[in-house]
Amino acid sequence: MTVVRSASTALYALALEGQRFCCPRLQQGLVVRLLFIGDVFGRPGRTIVQRLLPQLKAELRPTVVVANAENATHGTGMTRSAFEELSTAGVDIFTGGNHTLGKPEILDLMQEHPSVLCPGNVSPAIRRHGFVIWQTPDGPIAVVNVMGQYCMNGVDNPFRYMEEILCEPEIGAVRVKIVDFHAEATAEKAVMLRLLDGRMSAVLGTHTHVPTADARVTAAGTAFITDVGMTGVRSSIIGLDPEVMMRRFETGIMYAPRVAEGDATLMAVVVDIDASTGSSTSITLLQRDH
């Protein structure tokens, strides 16, 4: 586990054994702690979240738990049953990406639960489901979901979308603001950081399912990582069965993908944010196998 940047007074006492960390109880009203779980992939991803999240919440005492769940059901979309499993385990807010609309019932879920998001730049009809204001004892938190354009179809410009979102009065009134930028290109994610640096508490990348080693907090107080990684079978091909994917690449025949089976890894980041300013003080990479 790597602490990328710590506050002036240590927030974490890290123990190397088992990659676990022990957190003192946060003083309410001073620090908002975000636990953000990377793309939850299929049943193995849901299972490890169900197994580990209650324990992680007891250890870390996060203010809010966000999970990207666009691959939660068979690697494409999220059904009601998958939502209920993850919600019961302790996920507060669900972000998405290019597979969010893979299950038709997601539209009903978004209507019933404002905490279920879809990238707001997918279509005008989805725009209002692109963010949520989440109320906590330490004040409101804005969580925004947006998707990149590179290698994505039918997506409006994400940079213009973010400028419009930041002009929303209800977003502007919130100090702590987090965005899940679901995008393919590392450069596109870096540009988003430049656009939002100092304006958002955290810019967290998802979609590629491969965690990056560039987590940091900028001088302006924005926590950033190009990609949080995937919560699923680590020995897979981005969550899919390796044998099927090998046949697809070797032959060019588009065999139906299949979710990999096996032991899963939970990949996440923990971000601590000054509640009074909205500036992040630290971002911590977290990977847990058991």
Coordinates of C-alpha atoms in Angstrom, one line a residue:
M1 CA 0.0 0.0 0.0
T2 CA 1.3 3.4 -0.9
V3 CA 0.6 6.7 0.6
V4 CA 1.0 9.2 -2.1
R5 CA 0.5 12.3 -0.1
S6 CA -0.4 12.8 3.6
A7 CA -1.8 15.7 5.5
S8 CA 0.4 17.6 7.8
T9 CA -0.8 15.5 10.7
A10 CA -0.7 11.8 9.8
L11 CA -4.1 10.4 9.0
Y12 CA -2.9 6.9 8.6
A13 CA -0.8 4.5 10.6
L14 CA 0.2 2.0 8.0
A15 CA 1.0 -1.7 8.8
L16 CA 2.8 -3.6 6.1
E17 CA 1.6 -7.0 7.2
G18 CA -1.4 -7.9 5.1
Q19 CA -1.5 -4.5 3.4
R20 CA -3.9 -3.2 6.0
F21 CA -4.1 0.2 7.5
C22 CA -5.4 1.4 10.8
C23 CA -7.1 4.7 10.9
P24 CA -7.7 6.9 13.9
R25 CA -11.3 8.0 14.1
L26 CA -11.7 11.1 12.0
Q27 CA -13.0 14.3 13.7
Q28 CA -16.4 14.9 12.3
G29 CA -16.6 18.0 10.3
L30 CA -12.9 18.2 9.5
V31 CA -12.3 15.4 7.0
V32 CA -14.5 13.7 4.4
R33 CA -13.1 10.2 3.6
L34 CA -14.0 8.7 0.2
L35 CA -13.6 5.0 -0.5
F36 CA -13.8 4.6 -4.3
I37 CA -14.0 1.1 -5.7
G38 CA -12.8 0.4 -9.2
D39 CA -14.9 -1.3 -11.9
V40 CA -16.8 -4.2 -10.2
F41 CA -16.7 -7.0 -12.7
G42 CA -19.2 -9.8 -12.7
R43 CA -20.0 -12.2 -9.9
P44 CA -16.4 -12.5 -8.7
G45 CA -16.3 -8.7 -8.3
R46 CA -19.6 -8.5 -6.5
T47 CA -18.6 -11.4 -4.2
I48 CA -15.4 -9.8 -3.0
V49 CA -17.2 -6.5 -2.4
Q50 CA -19.8 -8.4 -0.3
R51 CA -17.0 -10.1 1.6
L52 CA -14.6 -7.3 2.2
L53 CA -16.5 -4.0 2.2
P54 CA -18.1 -4.4 5.7
Q55 CA -14.7 -5.0 7.1
L56 CA -13.1 -2.1 5.2
K57 CA -15.8 0.2 6.4
A58 CA -15.1 -0.8 10.0
E59 CA -11.4 -0.2 9.4
L60 CA -11.5 3.0 7.4
R61 CA -14.7 4.6 8.5
P62 CA -15.4 6.2 5.1
T63 CA -17.9 9.1 4.9
V64 CA -19.1 7.7 1.5
V65 CA -18.5 4.6 -0.6
V66 CA -18.6 4.9 -4.3
A67 CA -18.2 2.0 -6.8
N68 CA -18.1 1.9 -10.5
A69 CA -20.7 -0.8 -11.3
E70 CA -21.1 -0.7 -15.1
N71 CA -19.8 -4.3 -15.4
A72 CA -21.4 -5.7 -12.3
T73 CA -23.7 -8.2 -14.1
H74 CA -22.0 -10.6 -16.4
G75 CA -19.5 -7.8 -17.3
T76 CA -22.2 -5.6 -19.0
G77 CA -24.5 -3.4 -17.0
M78 CA -26.1 -3.8 -13.6
T79 CA -29.3 -5.6 -12.8
R80 CA -31.6 -4.9 -9.8
S81 CA -30.3 -8.0 -8.0
A82 CA -26.6 -6.9 -8.5
F83 CA -27.5 -3.4 -7.2
E84 CA -29.2 -4.9 -4.1
E85 CA -26.2 -7.1 -3.4
L86 CA -23.7 -4.2 -3.6
S87 CA -26.0 -1.8 -1.8
T88 CA -26.5 -4.2 1.1
A89 CA -22.7 -4.7 1.3
G90 CA -22.3 -0.9 1.9
V91 CA -21.9 0.8 -1.5
D92 CA -23.6 4.3 -1.3
I93 CA -23.2 5.6 -4.9
F94 CA -22.9 3.7 -8.2
T95 CA -21.1 5.2 -11.1
G96 CA -21.1 3.8 -14.7
G97 CA -19.7 4.0 -18.1
N98 CA -20.1 2.7 -21.7
H99 CA -21.8 -0.5 -20.5
T100 CA -24.2 1.1 -18.0
L101 CA -27.2 0.9 -20.4
G102 CA -26.5 -2.8 -21.1
K103 CA -29.4 -3.8 -18.9
P104 CA -32.8 -2.1 -19.6
E105 CA -33.8 -2.2 -16.0
I106 CA -31.0 0.3 -15.2
L107 CA -33.4 3.1 -16.4
D108 CA -35.9 2.1 -13.6
L109 CA -33.1 1.9 -11.1
M110 CA -31.9 5.4 -12.0
Q111 CA -35.4 6.7 -11.5
E112 CA -35.9 5.0 -8.2
H113 CA -32.4 5.6 -6.8
P114 CA -30.6 8.9 -7.4
S115 CA -27.5 7.3 -6.2
V116 CA -27.3 5.2 -9.4
L117 CA -25.5 7.3 -12.0
C118 CA -24.8 7.1 -15.7
P119 CA -22.3 9.3 -17.5
G120 CA -24.3 12.5 -18.1
N121 CA -22.8 13.2 -21.5
V122 CA -24.2 10.0 -23.0
S123 CA -27.4 11.6 -24.1
P124 CA -29.6 14.6 -23.2
A125 CA -32.1 12.2 -21.7
I126 CA -29.5 10.9 -19.2
R127 CA -28.0 14.3 -18.3
R128 CA -29.7 14.6 -14.9
H129 CA -28.5 11.2 -13.9
G130 CA -24.9 12.2 -14.4
F131 CA -24.5 13.5 -10.9
V132 CA -25.9 13.3 -7.3
I133 CA -25.7 15.5 -4.2
W134 CA -25.1 13.0 -1.4
Q135 CA -25.9 14.3 2.1
T136 CA -23.6 13.2 4.9
P137 CA -23.2 14.3 8.6
D138 CA -20.2 16.3 7.4
G139 CA -22.1 18.2 4.7
P140 CA -23.1 17.5 1.1
I141 CA -20.8 15.7 -1.4
A142 CA -21.3 16.1 -5.2
V143 CA -20.4 13.0 -7.3
V144 CA -20.3 13.4 -11.0
N145 CA -20.1 10.7 -13.7
V146 CA -18.8 11.6 -17.2
M147 CA -17.4 9.5 -20.1
G148 CA -14.5 10.2 -22.5
Q149 CA -14.9 10.4 -26.3
Y150 CA -11.9 8.5 -27.5
C151 CA -13.0 5.0 -28.6
M152 CA -16.5 5.6 -27.3
N153 CA -19.6 6.0 -29.5
G154 CA -22.2 8.7 -29.4
V155 CA -20.8 10.7 -26.5
D156 CA -21.0 14.5 -26.2
N157 CA -17.8 16.4 -25.4
P158 CA -16.9 15.6 -21.8
F159 CA -15.0 18.9 -21.2
R160 CA -18.0 21.0 -22.2
Y161 CA -20.2 18.8 -20.1
M162 CA -18.1 19.4 -17.0
E163 CA -18.0 23.1 -17.5
E164 CA -21.8 23.1 -17.7
I165 CA -22.1 20.9 -14.6
L166 CA -19.9 23.2 -12.6
C167 CA -22.3 26.0 -13.4
E168 CA -25.2 24.1 -11.9
P169 CA -26.2 26.1 -8.8
E170 CA -26.6 22.9 -6.7
I171 CA -23.1 21.7 -7.7
G172 CA -21.6 25.1 -7.1
A173 CA -22.9 25.3 -3.6
V174 CA -21.0 22.1 -2.6
R175 CA -17.4 22.2 -1.6
V176 CA -16.5 18.5 -1.9
K177 CA -16.8 17.4 -5.5
I178 CA -15.7 14.1 -7.0
V179 CA -15.8 13.0 -10.6
D180 CA -15.5 9.5 -12.1
F181 CA -14.1 10.0 -15.5
H182 CA -14.7 6.8 -17.5
A183 CA -12.3 7.0 -20.4
E184 CA -10.0 5.0 -22.5
A185 CA -7.1 7.4 -23.3
T186 CA -4.6 8.4 -20.6
A187 CA -4.1 11.7 -22.4
E188 CA -7.8 12.5 -22.2
K189 CA -7.8 11.8 -18.5
A190 CA -4.8 14.1 -18.0
V191 CA -6.5 16.9 -19.9
M192 CA -9.6 16.5 -17.7
L193 CA -7.3 16.9 -14.6
R194 CA -5.9 20.1 -16.1
L195 CA -9.4 21.4 -16.7
L196 CA -10.7 20.6 -13.2
D197 CA -7.5 21.1 -11.1
G198 CA -8.4 23.0 -8.0
R199 CA -12.1 23.0 -9.0
M200 CA -12.8 19.4 -8.0
S201 CA -11.7 17.5 -4.9
A202 CA -10.9 14.4 -6.9
V203 CA -10.7 13.3 -10.5
L204 CA -10.7 9.5 -10.6
G205 CA -10.3 7.5 -13.8
T206 CA -12.0 4.2 -14.6
H207 CA -12.6 2.0 -17.6
T208 CA -9.3 0.4 -18.5
H209 CA -9.4 -2.1 -15.5
V210 CA -5.7 -1.7 -15.0
P211 CA -4.5 0.4 -12.0
T212 CA -2.0 3.1 -12.7
A213 CA 0.9 4.2 -10.6
D214 CA 0.4 8.0 -10.9
A215 CA -1.9 8.7 -7.9
R216 CA -1.2 12.1 -6.5
V217 CA -2.6 15.2 -5.0
T218 CA -1.9 18.4 -7.0
A219 CA -0.7 21.6 -5.5
A220 CA -4.2 23.0 -6.0
G221 CA -5.6 20.2 -3.9
T222 CA -7.2 17.8 -6.4
A223 CA -6.6 14.1 -5.9
F224 CA -6.0 12.2 -9.2
I225 CA -5.3 8.8 -10.6
T226 CA -5.5 7.8 -14.3
D227 CA -7.2 4.5 -13.5
V228 CA -8.3 3.0 -10.1
G229 CA -8.3 -0.5 -11.6
M230 CA -10.7 -3.4 -11.5
T231 CA -12.5 -5.3 -8.7
G232 CA -12.6 -8.8 -10.3
V233 CA -10.4 -11.8 -11.2
R234 CA -6.9 -10.5 -11.4
S235 CA -5.6 -13.5 -13.6
S236 CA -8.3 -12.6 -16.2
I237 CA -8.1 -10.5 -19.3
I238 CA -9.7 -7.3 -17.9
G239 CA -12.3 -9.5 -16.1
L240 CA -12.9 -11.9 -19.0
D241 CA -12.0 -15.6 -19.4
P242 CA -8.4 -15.7 -20.8
E243 CA -9.1 -18.7 -23.1
V244 CA -12.0 -17.1 -24.8
M245 CA -10.1 -13.8 -25.3
M246 CA -7.0 -15.6 -26.6
R247 CA -9.2 -17.4 -29.3
R248 CA -10.7 -14.0 -30.3
F249 CA -7.3 -12.4 -30.7
E250 CA -5.7 -15.4 -32.4
T251 CA -8.4 -16.1 -34.9
G252 CA -10.2 -12.8 -35.3
I253 CA -13.5 -14.6 -34.6
M254 CA -15.6 -12.7 -32.1
Y255 CA -16.4 -15.5 -29.7
A256 CA -18.9 -14.5 -27.0
P257 CA -16.9 -13.1 -24.0
R258 CA -17.3 -14.9 -20.7
V259 CA -16.6 -13.6 -17.2
A260 CA -13.5 -15.2 -15.7
E261 CA -13.8 -17.4 -12.6
G262 CA -11.4 -17.5 -9.8
D263 CA -10.1 -15.5 -6.9
A264 CA -10.8 -11.8 -7.1
T265 CA -9.0 -8.6 -6.0
L266 CA -10.7 -5.5 -4.7
M267 CA -9.0 -2.4 -6.1
A268 CA -9.8 1.0 -4.7
V269 CA -8.5 4.4 -3.6
V270 CA -9.1 6.2 -0.3
V271 CA -9.2 10.0 -0.6
D272 CA -9.2 12.3 2.4
I273 CA -10.7 15.7 1.7
D274 CA -10.8 18.8 3.9
A275 CA -14.5 19.4 4.4
S276 CA -14.1 23.2 4.9
T277 CA -12.2 23.8 1.7
G278 CA -12.9 20.8 -0.6
S279 CA -9.2 20.3 -1.1
S280 CA -7.8 16.7 -0.9
T281 CA -5.1 16.0 1.6
S282 CA -4.2 12.5 0.6
I283 CA -4.9 9.6 -1.9
T284 CA -4.1 6.1 -0.9
L285 CA -4.0 3.1 -3.2
L286 CA -5.8 0.0 -1.8
Q287 CA -5.7 -3.6 -3.1
R288 CA -7.1 -6.4 -1.1
D289 CA -7.3 -10.1 -2.1
H290 CA -8.9 -11.4 1.1

